[in-house]
Coordinates of C-alpha atoms and ligand atoms in Angstrom, one line a residue:
X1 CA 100.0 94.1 131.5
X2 CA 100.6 95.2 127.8
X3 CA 99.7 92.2 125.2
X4 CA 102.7 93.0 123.1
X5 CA 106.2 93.2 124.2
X6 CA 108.9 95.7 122.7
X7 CA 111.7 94.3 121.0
X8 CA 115.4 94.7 122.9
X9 CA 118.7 93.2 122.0
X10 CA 116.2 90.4 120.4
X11 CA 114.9 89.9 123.5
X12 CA 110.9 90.3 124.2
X13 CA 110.4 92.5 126.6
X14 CA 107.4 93.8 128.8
X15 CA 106.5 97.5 129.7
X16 CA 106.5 98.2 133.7
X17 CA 103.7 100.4 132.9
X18 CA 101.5 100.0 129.6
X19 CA 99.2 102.0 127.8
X20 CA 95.5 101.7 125.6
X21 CA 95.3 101.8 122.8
X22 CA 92.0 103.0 120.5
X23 CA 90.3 101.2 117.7
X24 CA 89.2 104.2 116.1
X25 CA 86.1 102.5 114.6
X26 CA 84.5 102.3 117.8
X27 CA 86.6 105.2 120.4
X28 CA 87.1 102.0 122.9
X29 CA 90.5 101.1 124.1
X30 CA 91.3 97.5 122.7
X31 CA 94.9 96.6 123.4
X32 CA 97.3 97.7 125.6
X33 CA 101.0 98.9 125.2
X34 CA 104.2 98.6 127.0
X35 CA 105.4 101.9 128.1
X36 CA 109.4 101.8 127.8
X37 CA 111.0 103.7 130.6
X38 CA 114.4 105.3 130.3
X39 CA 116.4 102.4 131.5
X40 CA 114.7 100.0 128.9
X41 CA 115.4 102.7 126.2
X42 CA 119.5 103.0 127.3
X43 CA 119.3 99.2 127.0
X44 CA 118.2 99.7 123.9
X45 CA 120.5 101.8 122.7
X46 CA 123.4 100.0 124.1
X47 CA 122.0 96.8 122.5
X48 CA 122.0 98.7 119.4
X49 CA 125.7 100.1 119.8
X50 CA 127.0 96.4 120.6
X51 CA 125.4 95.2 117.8
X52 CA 127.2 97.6 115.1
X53 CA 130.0 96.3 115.5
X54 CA 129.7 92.9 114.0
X55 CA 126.5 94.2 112.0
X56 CA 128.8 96.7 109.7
X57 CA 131.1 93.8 108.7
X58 CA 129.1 92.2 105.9
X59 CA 126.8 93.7 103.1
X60 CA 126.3 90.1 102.0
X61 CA 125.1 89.5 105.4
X62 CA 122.9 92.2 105.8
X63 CA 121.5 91.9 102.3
X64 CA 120.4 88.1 103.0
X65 CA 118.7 89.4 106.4
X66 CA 116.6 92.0 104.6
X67 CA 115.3 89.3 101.8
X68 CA 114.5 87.0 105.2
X69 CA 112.9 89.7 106.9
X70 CA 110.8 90.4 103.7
X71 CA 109.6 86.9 103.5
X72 CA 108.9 86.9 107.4
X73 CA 106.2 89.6 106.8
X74 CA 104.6 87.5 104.0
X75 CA 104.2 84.7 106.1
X76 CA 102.6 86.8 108.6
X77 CA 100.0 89.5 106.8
X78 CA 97.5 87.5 107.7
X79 CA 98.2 88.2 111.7
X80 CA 99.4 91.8 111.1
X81 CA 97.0 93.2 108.8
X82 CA 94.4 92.9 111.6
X83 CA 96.2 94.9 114.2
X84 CA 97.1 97.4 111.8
X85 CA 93.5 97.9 110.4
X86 CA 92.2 98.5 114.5
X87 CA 95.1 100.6 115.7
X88 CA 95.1 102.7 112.8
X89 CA 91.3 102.5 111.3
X90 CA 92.5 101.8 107.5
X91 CA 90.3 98.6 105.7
X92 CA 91.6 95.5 105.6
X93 CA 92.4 95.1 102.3
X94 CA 94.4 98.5 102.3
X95 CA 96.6 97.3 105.5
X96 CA 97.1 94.3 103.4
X97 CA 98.7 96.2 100.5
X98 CA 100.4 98.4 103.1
X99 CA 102.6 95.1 104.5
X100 CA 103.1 93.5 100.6
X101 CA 104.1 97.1 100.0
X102 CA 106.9 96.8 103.1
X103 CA 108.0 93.6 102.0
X104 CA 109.0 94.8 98.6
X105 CA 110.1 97.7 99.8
X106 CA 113.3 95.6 101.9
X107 CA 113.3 93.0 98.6
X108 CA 114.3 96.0 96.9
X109 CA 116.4 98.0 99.1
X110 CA 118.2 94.3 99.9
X111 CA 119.0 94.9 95.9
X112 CA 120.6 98.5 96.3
X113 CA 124.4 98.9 95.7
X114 CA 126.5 100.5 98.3
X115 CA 128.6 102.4 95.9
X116 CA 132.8 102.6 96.4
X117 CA 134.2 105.3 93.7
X118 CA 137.7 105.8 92.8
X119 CA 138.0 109.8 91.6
X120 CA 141.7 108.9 90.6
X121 CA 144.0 105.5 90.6
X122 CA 147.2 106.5 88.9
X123 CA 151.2 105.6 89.9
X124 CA 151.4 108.0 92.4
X125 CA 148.2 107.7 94.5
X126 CA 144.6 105.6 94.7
X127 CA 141.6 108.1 95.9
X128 CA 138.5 106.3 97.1
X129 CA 135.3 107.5 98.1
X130 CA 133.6 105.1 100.4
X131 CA 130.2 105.0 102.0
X132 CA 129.9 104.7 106.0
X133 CA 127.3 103.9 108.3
X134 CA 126.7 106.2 111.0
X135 CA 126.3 103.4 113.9
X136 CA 122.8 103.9 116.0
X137 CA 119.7 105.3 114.1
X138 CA 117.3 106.6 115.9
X139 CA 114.1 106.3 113.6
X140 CA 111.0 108.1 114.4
X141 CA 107.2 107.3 112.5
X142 CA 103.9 108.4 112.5
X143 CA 100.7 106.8 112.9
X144 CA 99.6 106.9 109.0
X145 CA 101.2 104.2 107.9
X146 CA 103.6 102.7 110.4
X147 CA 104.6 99.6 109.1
X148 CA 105.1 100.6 105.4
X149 CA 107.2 103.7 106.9
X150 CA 109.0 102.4 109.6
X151 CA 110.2 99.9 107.2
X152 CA 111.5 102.8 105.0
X153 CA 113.9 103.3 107.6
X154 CA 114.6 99.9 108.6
X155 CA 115.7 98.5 105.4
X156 CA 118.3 101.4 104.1
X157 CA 119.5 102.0 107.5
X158 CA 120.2 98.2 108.1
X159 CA 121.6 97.8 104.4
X160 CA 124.3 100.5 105.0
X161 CA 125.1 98.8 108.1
X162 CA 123.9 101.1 110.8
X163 CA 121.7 99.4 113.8
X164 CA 118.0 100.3 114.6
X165 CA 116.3 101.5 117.6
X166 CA 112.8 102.5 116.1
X167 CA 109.6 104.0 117.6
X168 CA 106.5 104.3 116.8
X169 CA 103.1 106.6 117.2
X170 CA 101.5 106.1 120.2
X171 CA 98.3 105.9 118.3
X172 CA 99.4 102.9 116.3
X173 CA 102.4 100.8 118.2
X174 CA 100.8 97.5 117.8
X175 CA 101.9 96.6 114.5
X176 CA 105.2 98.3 114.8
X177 CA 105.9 95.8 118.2
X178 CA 104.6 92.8 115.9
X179 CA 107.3 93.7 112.9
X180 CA 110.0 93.4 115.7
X181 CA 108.4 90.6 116.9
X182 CA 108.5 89.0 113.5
X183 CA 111.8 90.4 112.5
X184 CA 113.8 88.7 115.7
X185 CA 114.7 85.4 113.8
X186 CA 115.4 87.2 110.8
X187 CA 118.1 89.7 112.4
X188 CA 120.6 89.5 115.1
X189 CA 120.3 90.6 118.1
X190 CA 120.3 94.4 118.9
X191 CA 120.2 95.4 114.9
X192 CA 116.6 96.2 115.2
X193 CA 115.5 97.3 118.7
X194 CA 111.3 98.3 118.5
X195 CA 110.6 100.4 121.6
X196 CA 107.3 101.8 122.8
X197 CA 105.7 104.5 124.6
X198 CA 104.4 108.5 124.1
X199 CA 106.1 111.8 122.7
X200 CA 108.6 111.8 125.9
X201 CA 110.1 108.7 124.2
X202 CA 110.7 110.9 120.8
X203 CA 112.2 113.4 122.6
X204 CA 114.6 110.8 124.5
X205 CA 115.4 109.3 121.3
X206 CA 116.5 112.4 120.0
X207 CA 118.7 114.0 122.7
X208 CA 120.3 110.2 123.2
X209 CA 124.1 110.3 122.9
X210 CA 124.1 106.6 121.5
X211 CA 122.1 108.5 118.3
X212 CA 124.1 109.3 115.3
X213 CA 121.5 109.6 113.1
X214 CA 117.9 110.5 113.3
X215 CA 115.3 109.2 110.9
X216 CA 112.1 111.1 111.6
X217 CA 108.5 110.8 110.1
X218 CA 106.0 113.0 111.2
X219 CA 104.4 116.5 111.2
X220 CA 106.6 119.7 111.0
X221 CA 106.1 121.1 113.9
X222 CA 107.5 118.6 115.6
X223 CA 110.2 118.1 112.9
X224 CA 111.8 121.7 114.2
X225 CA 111.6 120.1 117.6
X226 CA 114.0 116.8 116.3
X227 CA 116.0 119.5 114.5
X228 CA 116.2 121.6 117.4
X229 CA 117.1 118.1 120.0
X230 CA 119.9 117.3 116.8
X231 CA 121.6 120.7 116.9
X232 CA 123.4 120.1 120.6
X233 CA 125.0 116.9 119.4
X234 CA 125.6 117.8 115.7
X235 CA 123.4 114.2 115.1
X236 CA 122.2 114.1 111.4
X237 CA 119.1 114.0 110.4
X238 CA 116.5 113.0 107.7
X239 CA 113.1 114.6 108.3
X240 CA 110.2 113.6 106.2
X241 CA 107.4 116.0 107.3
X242 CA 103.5 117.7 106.4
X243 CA 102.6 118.7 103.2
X244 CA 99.7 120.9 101.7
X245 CA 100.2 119.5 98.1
X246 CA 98.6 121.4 95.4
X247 CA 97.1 119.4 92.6
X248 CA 96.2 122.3 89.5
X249 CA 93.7 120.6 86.5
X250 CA 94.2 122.0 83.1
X251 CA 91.7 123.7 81.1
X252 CA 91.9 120.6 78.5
X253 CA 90.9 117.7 80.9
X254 CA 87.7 115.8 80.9
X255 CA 86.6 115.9 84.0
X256 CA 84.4 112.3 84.0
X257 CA 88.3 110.6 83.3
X258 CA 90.5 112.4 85.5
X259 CA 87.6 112.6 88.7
X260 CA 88.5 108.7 90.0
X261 CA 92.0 109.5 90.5
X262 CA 91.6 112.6 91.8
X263 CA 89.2 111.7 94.4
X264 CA 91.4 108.7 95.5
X265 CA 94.2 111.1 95.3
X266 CA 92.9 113.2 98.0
X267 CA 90.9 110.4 100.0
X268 CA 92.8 107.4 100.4
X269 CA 93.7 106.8 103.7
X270 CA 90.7 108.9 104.7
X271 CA 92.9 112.2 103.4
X272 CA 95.6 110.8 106.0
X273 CA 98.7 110.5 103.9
X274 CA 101.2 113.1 104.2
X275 CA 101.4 113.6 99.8
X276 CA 97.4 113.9 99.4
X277 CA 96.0 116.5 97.1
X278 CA 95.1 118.7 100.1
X279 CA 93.9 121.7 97.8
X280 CA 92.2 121.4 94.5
X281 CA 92.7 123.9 91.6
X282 CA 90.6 124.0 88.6
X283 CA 89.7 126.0 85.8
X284 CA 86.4 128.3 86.3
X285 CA 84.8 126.7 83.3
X286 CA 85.4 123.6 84.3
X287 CA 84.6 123.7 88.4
X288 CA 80.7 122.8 88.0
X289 CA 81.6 119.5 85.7
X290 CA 84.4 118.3 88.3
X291 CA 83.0 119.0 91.6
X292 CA 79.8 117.0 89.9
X293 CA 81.7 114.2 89.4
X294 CA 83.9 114.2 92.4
X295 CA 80.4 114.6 94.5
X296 CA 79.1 111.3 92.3
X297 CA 82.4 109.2 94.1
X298 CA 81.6 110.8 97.1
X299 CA 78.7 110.0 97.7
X300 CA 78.8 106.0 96.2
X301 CA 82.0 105.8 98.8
X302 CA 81.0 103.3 101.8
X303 CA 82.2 105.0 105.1
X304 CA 82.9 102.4 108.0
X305 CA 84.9 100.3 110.1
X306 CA 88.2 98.4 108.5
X307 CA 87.2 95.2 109.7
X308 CA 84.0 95.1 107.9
X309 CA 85.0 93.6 104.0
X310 CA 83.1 96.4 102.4
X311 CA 84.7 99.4 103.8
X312 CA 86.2 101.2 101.4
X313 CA 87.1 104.5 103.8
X314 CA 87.9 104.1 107.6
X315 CA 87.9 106.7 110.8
X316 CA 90.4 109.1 111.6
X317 CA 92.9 107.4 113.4
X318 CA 92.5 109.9 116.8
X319 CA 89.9 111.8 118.6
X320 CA 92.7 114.5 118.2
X321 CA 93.0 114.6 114.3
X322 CA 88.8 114.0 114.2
X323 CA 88.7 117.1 116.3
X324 CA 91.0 119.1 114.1
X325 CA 89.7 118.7 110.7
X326 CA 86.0 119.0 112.0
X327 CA 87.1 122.6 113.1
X328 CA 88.6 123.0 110.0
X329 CA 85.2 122.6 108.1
X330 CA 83.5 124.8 110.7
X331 CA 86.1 127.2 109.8
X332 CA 85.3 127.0 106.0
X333 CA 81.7 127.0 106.2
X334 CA 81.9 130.0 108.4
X335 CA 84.3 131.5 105.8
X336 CA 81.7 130.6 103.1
X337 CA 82.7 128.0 102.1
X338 CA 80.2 125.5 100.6
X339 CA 80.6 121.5 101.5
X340 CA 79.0 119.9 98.5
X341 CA 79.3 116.4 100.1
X342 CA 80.1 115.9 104.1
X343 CA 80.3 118.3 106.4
X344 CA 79.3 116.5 109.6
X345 CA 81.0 114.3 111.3
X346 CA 78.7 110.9 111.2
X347 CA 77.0 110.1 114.2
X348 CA 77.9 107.8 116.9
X349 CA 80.9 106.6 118.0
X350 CA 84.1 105.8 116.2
X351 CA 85.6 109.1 114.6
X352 CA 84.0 109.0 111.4
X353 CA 83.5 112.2 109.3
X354 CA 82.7 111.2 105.4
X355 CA 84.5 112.6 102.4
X356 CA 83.9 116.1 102.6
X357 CA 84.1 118.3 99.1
X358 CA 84.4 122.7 100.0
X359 CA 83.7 125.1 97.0
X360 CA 84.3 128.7 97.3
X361 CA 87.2 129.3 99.7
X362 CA 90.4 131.0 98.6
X363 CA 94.2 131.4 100.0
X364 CA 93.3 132.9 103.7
X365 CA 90.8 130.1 104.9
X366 CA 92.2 127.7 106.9
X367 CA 91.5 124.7 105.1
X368 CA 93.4 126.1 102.1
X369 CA 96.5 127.5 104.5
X370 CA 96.9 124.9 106.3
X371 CA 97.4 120.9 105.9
X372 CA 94.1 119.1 106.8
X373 CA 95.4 115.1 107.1
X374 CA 91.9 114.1 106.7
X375 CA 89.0 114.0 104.4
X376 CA 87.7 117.8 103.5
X377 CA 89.5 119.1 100.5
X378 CA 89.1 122.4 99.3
X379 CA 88.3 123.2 95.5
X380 CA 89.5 126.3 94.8
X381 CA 89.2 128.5 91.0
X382 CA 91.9 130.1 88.9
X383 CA 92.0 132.0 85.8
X384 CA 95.1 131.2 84.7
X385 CA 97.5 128.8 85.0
X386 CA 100.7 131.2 86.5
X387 CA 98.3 132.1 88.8
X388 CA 97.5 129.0 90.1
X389 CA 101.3 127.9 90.0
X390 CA 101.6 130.7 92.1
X391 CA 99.2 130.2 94.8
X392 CA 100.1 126.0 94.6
X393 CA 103.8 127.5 95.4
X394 CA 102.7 130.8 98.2
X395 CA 103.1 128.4 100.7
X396 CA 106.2 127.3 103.2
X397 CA 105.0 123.5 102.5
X398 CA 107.0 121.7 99.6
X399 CA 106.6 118.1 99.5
X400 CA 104.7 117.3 96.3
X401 CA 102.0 118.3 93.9
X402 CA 100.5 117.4 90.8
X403 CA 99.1 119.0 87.3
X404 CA 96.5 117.0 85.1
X405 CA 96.1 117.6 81.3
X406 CA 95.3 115.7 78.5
X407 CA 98.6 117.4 76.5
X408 CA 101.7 115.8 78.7
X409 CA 104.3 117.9 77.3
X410 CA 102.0 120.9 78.6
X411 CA 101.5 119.5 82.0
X412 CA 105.2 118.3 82.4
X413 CA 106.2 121.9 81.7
X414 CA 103.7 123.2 84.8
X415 CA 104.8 120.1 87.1
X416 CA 108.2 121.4 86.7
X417 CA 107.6 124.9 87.8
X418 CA 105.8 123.3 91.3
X419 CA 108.4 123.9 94.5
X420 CA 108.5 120.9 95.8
X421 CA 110.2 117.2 96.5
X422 CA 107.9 115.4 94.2
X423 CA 105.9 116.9 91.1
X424 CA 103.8 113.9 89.0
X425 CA 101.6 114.8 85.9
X426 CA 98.3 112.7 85.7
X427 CA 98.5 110.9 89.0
X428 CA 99.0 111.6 92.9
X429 CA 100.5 109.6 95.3
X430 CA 102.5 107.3 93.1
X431 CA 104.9 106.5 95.3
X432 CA 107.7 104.0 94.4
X433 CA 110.7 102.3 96.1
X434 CA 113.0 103.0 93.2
X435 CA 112.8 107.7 93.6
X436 CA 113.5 109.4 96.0
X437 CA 110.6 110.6 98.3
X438 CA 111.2 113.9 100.3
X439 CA 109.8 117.4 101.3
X440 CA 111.2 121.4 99.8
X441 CA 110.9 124.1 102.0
X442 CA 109.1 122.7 105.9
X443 CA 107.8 119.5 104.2
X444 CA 111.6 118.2 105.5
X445 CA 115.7 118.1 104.9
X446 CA 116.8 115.1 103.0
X447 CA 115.1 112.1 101.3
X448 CA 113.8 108.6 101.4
X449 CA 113.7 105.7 99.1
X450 CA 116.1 104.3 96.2
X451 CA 119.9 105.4 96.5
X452 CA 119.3 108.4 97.4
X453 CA 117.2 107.3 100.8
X454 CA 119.8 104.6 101.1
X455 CA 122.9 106.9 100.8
X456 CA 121.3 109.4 103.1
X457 CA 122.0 106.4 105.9
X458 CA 125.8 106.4 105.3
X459 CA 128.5 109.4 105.6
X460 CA 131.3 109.8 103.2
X461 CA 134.8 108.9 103.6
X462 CA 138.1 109.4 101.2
X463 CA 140.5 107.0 101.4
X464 CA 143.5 108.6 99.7
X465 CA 146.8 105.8 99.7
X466 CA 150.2 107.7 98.5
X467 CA 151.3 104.4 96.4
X468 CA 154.9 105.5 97.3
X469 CA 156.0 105.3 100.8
X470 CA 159.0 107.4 100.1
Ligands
LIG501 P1 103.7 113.9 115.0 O1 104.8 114.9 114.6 O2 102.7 114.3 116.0 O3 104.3 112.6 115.6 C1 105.2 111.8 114.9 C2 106.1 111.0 115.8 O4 106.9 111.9 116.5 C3 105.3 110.1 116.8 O5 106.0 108.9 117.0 C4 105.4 111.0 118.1 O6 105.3 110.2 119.3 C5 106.8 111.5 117.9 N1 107.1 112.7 118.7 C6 106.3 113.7 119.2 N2 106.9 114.7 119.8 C7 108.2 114.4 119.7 C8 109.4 115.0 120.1 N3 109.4 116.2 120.8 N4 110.6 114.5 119.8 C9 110.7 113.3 119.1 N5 109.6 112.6 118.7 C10 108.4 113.2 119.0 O7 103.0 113.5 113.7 P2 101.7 112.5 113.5 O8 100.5 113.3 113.9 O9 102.0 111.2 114.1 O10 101.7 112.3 111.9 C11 101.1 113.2 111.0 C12 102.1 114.1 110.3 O11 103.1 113.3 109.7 C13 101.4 114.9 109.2 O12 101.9 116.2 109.2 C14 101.9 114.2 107.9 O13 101.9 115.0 106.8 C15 103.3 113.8 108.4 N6 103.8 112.7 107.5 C16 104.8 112.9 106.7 C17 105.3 111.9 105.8 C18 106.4 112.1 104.8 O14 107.0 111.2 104.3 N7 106.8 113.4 104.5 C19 104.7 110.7 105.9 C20 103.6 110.5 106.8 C21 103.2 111.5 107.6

């Protein structure tokens, strides 16, 4: 028996079968899940479909239920932060800012205009463009953060008018089936349906004719499978996928002032967040002086469980992600590549490996190729800066990057030359509710957040009225 229920047609509703769950902190199964079967997922989806039709009436409506549903997770952090920081490994503090982060994220989407434009209004005939929803989303997340991103798909889809049937990571469904729990009073029925259950689910989601839309979060190779389920059924799509974000330091920085934010830049979330610096260029003059200071943060960084107050860097989240990056270190030390910090995984259980800093690797190791989503990053030289735009840009990933320099008209002009969705100068990982968020190349198709994310949740339609009947 699972000890959360999924959310259907605002009903609570119990798995026939249920799955564990893993506290990555100590490896142990520590909660079980309901496993939805097909039936529960095509009651679901009819729950959703039944509910559109009301649910598109009345902006007004909707916009009220997204303020209530913002205030419902305030009043309940305190209960959710908990789950969240054992299903997912993050400290407490940081699943905190991860649900205040979700509830302004629907205060301000509940702000967001649909827009209605007239292209012409003149004696003979009125031309609008209006907005649509699609009807049933079928919204897809990972296990990185699940309630801050299954939220970015809850509150534009539901603003435009569309109805919800959302699933998350098997890794982390607790606090996903706790939002719907929350949510119930603060929606009607079938709006927001929060179902359950392993990859099979996904791929059900996706090939389901009640779908119109997909929202999907999650790594690219599996984005090309949504794409691929989409294609039969023309369903449209917004995929939000990996990245191997390039961050390139100036020769003008000082490396003491810019090493806090990089670090945190590429270790937050234990390297788990899909915009992380994931490769590091620097200057050759300048590598000794910031890999010092980088190794000084490294090493003063306290490594352990979330629930512990001090914590300030938690587990992988899986056994399968642990596995991956530790072969991904093996790979660079065997390519000679130095870890100046890390290296090892730590001891014991729980799948803790500690921030892990690699000098002397180039384009053609795998920890430069590929995307990591963890904490080894690889600090690689240039000579000059084209060069290193270059490389940043030689790759099929495109979702965002960042230059540092203490001349900002200088660094503006590199950020701007970076291929991908997001470019920021001085910083990483500022990521706001008002831009739009999204991925060039195979980091994804389409965007999230401010009116862009919203308008990708609505279809266009052109009302054209001859003002003459004759
Ligand atoms: P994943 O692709 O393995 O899984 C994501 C979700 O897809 C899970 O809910 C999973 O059950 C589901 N799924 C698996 N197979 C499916 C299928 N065939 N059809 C439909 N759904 C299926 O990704 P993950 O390991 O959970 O997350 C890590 C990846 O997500 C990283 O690559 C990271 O960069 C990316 N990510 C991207 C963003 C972004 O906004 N661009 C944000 C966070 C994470």
């Amino acid at each position: 028996m699972s000890d959360f229920t999924m959310t259907i047609d605002g009903n609570s509703i119990a798995g026939e079968h249920s799955f564990g769950v893993i506290n990555p902190a100590s490896g142990a199964v520590f909660a079980q899940a309901p496993e939805c079967s097909r039936a529960q997922l095509d009651a679901a989806m009819d729950a959703a479909a039944r509910a559109f039709r009301s649910w598109k009436q009345d902006v007004g409506a909707r916009r009220a239920a997204l303020v209530a549903c913002a205030d419902a997770i305030k009043e309940r952090i305190g209960e959710l932060a908990p789950i969240l920081t054992q299903e997912q490994g993050k400290p407490l503090a940081r699943a905190t800012e991860e649900l205040i982060g979700a509830a302004v994220w629907l205060q301000y989407t509940a702000s967001l205009a649909i827009p209605l434009e007239v292209v012409q209004d003149d004696a003979k005939v009125r031309i609008e463009v209006r907005r649509r929803p699609y009807g049933v989303v079928g919204a897809i997340t990972p296990w990185n953060f699940p309630v801050l991103l299954g939220v970015w798909k809850i509150a534009p889809a539901l603003l435009a008018g569309n109805t919800l049937v959302l699933k998350p990571s098997p890794y982390t469904p607790l606090s996903t089936l706790k939002l719907g729990e929350i949510l119930r009073d603060a929606l009607p029925a079938g709006v927001l349906n929060v179902v359950s259950g392993n990859d099979q689910l996904g791929a059900w989601i996706t090939a389901h004719p009640a779908v119109r839309k997909v929202s999907f979060t999650g790594s690219v190779a599996t984005g090309k499978k949504v794409a691929a389920a989409c294609a039969p059924d023309l369903k449209r799509m917004t995929l939000e996928l990996g990245g191997n974000d390039a961050a390139i330091v100036l020769d003008d920085v000082d490396p003491q002032q810019v090493a806090e934010k990089l670090f945190w830049g590429a270790f937050a979330n234990t390297g788990q967040i899909c915009g992380a610096i994931k490769r590091l260029y620097v200057p050759e003059r300048l590598e000794q002086p910031i890999v010092a200071a980088l190794a000084a943060i490294a090493k003063g960084v306290k490594v352990g469980d979330g629930m512990q107050s001090d914590t300030q860097l938690g587990p992988l989240n899986n056994k399968m992600q642990f596995d991956r990056v530790n072969e991904l270190v093996a790979d660079a030390k065997k390519a000679g590549g130095r870890c100046v910090t890390g290296g090892a995984p730590r001891p014991g259980a729980g799948y803790f490996i500690p921030p892990t800093l690699v000098t002397g690797l180039a384009e053609g190791s795998r920890l430069v190729d590929e995307e990591q989503f963890g904490p080894a990053l690889p600090i690689v030289t240039y000579r000059d800066v084209a060069d290193a735009v270059a490389r940043a840009n030689g790759t099929m990933y495109g979702l965002s990057g960042s230059v540092w320099s203490s001349n900002l008209a200088r660094a503006t002009e590199v950020a701007g030359q970076l291929e991908c969705g997001t470019a920021w100068v001085n910083q990483h990982l500022a990521i706001v509710p008002n831009a739009p968020f999204g991925g060039a190349k195979w980091s994804g198709i389409g965007v999230e957040n401010g009116p862009w994310g919203l308008l990708g949740f609505t279809e266009l339609q052109t009302v054209n009225i001859a003002k003459d009947p004759a």
